[in-house]
Coordinates of C-alpha atoms in Angstrom, one line a residue:
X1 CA 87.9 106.1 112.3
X2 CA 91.8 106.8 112.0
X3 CA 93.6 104.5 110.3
X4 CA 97.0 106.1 111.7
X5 CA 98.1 103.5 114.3
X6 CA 97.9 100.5 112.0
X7 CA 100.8 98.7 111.4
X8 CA 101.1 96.4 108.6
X9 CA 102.2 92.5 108.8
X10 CA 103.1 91.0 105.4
X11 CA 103.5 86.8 104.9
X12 CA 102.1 83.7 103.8
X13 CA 98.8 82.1 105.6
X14 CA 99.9 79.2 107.6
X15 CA 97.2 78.2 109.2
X16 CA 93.4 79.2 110.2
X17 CA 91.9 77.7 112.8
X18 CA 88.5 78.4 115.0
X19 CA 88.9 81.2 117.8
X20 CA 87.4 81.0 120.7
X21 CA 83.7 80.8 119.0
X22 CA 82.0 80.0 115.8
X23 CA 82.1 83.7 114.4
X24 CA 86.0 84.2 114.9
X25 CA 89.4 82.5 113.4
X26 CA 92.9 82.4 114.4
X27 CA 95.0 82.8 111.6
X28 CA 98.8 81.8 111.6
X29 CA 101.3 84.4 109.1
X30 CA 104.9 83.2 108.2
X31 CA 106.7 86.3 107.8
X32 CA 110.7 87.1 107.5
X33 CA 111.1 88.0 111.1
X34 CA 109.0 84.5 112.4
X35 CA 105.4 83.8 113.0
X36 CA 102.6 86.0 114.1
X37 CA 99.2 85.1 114.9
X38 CA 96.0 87.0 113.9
X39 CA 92.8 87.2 115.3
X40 CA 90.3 87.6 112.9
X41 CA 87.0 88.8 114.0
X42 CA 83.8 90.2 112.3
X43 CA 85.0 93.2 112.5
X44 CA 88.1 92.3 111.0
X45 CA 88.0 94.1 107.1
X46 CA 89.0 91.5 104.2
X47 CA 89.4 93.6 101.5
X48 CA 87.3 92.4 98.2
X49 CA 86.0 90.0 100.7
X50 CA 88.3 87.1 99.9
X51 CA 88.2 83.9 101.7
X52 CA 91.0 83.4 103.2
X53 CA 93.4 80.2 102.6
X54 CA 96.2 78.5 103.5
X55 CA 99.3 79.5 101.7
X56 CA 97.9 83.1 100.5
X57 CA 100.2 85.8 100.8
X58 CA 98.6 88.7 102.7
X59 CA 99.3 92.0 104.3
X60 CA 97.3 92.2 108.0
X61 CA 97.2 95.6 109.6
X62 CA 96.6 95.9 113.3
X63 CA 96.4 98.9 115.4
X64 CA 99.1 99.5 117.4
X65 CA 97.6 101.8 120.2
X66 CA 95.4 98.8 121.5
X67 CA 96.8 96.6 124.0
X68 CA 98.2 92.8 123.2
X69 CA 98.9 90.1 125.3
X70 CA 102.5 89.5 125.4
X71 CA 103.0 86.0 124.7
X72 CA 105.5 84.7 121.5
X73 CA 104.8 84.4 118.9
X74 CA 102.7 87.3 118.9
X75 CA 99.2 88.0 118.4
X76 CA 97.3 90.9 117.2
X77 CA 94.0 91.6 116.5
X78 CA 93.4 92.0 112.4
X79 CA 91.8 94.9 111.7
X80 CA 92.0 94.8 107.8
X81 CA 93.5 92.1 105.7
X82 CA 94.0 92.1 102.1
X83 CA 96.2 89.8 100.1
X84 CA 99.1 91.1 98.1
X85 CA 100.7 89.6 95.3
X86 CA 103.9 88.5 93.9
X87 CA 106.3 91.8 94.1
X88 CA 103.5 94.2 95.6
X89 CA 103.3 96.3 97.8
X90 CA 100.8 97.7 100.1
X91 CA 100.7 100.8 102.1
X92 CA 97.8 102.2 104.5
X93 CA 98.1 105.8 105.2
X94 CA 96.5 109.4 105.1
X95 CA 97.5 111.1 101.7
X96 CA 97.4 114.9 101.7
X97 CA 96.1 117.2 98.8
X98 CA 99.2 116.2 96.8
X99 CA 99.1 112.4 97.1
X100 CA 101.7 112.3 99.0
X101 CA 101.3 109.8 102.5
X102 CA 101.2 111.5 106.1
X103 CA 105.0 110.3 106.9
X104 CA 106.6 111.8 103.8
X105 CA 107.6 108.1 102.5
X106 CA 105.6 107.8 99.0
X107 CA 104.1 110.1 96.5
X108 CA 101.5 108.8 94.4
X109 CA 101.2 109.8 90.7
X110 CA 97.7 108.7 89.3
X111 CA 97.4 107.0 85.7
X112 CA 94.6 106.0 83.7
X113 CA 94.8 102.2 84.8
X114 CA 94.8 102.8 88.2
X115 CA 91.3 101.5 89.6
X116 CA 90.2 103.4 92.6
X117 CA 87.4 101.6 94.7
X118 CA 86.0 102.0 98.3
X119 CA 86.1 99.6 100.9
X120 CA 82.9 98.2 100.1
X121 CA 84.1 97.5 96.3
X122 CA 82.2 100.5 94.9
X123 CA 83.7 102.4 92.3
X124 CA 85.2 106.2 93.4
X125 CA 84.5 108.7 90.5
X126 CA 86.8 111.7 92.6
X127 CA 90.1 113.1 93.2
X128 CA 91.6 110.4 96.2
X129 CA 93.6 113.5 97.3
X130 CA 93.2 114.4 101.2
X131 CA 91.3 110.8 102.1
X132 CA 93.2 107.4 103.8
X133 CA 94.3 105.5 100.9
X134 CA 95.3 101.8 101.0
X135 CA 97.4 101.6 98.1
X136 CA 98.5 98.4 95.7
X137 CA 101.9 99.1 94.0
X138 CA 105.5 97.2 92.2
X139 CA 108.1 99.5 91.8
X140 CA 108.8 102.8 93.0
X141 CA 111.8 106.0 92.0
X142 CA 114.8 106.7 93.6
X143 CA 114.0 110.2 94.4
X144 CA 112.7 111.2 97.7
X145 CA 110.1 111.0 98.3
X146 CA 109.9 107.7 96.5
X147 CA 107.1 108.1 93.7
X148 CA 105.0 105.2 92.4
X149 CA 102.1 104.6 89.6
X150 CA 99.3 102.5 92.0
X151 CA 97.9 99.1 90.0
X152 CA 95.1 99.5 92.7
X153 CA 93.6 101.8 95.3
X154 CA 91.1 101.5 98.3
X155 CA 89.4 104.3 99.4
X156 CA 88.8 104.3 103.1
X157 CA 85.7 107.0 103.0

């Protein structure tokens, strides 16, 4: 599965209401640029497999290259959801060989804390390097490409 056409979403849970049966939730996100509605499916990956709740702050990727009704506010389908907290930051991307992501915007340098799972919560006892990443991080350099040290990394086997 590529990963390369999802975009991220990043707000506060609104709302979550039934979808249009008993297996599927609409899901309302206040964001800076307005609200956006998700549709979240059992498909739909929720990272650690957190319930989600009203007034949450969460980051919900959808993939771009699928096609969305154009109605406002706009409504995607979730295709993996995690929540992010206070100053963090997520990013969902390929990493090469160097930890650095596919679009040349962050370079990840590994420390000792850093606690690398799967997607499935399992722990990952190998190098991250050259796999799609989903990575949890605060603060970042000044030099390009930006560099951070990851609290937290999912790895998308």
């Amino acid at each position: 599965m590529s990963y390369r056409d999802y975009v991220p979403v990043i707000g506060t849970v609104v709302n979550i209401s039934r979808g249009n049966d008993c297996c599927s939730q609409m899901m309302t996100l206040r964001t800076d640029d307005g609200i956006v509605n998700f549709a979240v499916n059992p498909q739909t990956q929720v990272i650690d497999s957190r319930q989600l709740r009203p007034g949450m702050r969460v980051a919900a990727f959808y993939d771009s290259s699928l096609p969305v009704p154009l109605i406002f506010p706009p409504q995607y389908r979730a295709q993996v959801i995690t929540t992010v907290g206070r100053n963090e930051q997520v990013m969902l991307s390929d990493f090469d060989r160097n930890l650095l992501a596919a679009d040349g915007s962050l370079q990840l340098n590994i420390a000792g804390n850093t606690v690398i799972r799967t997607a499935n919560g399992q722990s990952f006892n190998c190098n991250p390097a050259g796999q799609t990443l989903l990575v949890y991080y605060t603060a970042t350099t000044r030099s390009i490409p930006p560099q951070t040290t990851p609290s937290r990394i999912i790895v998308f086997c």
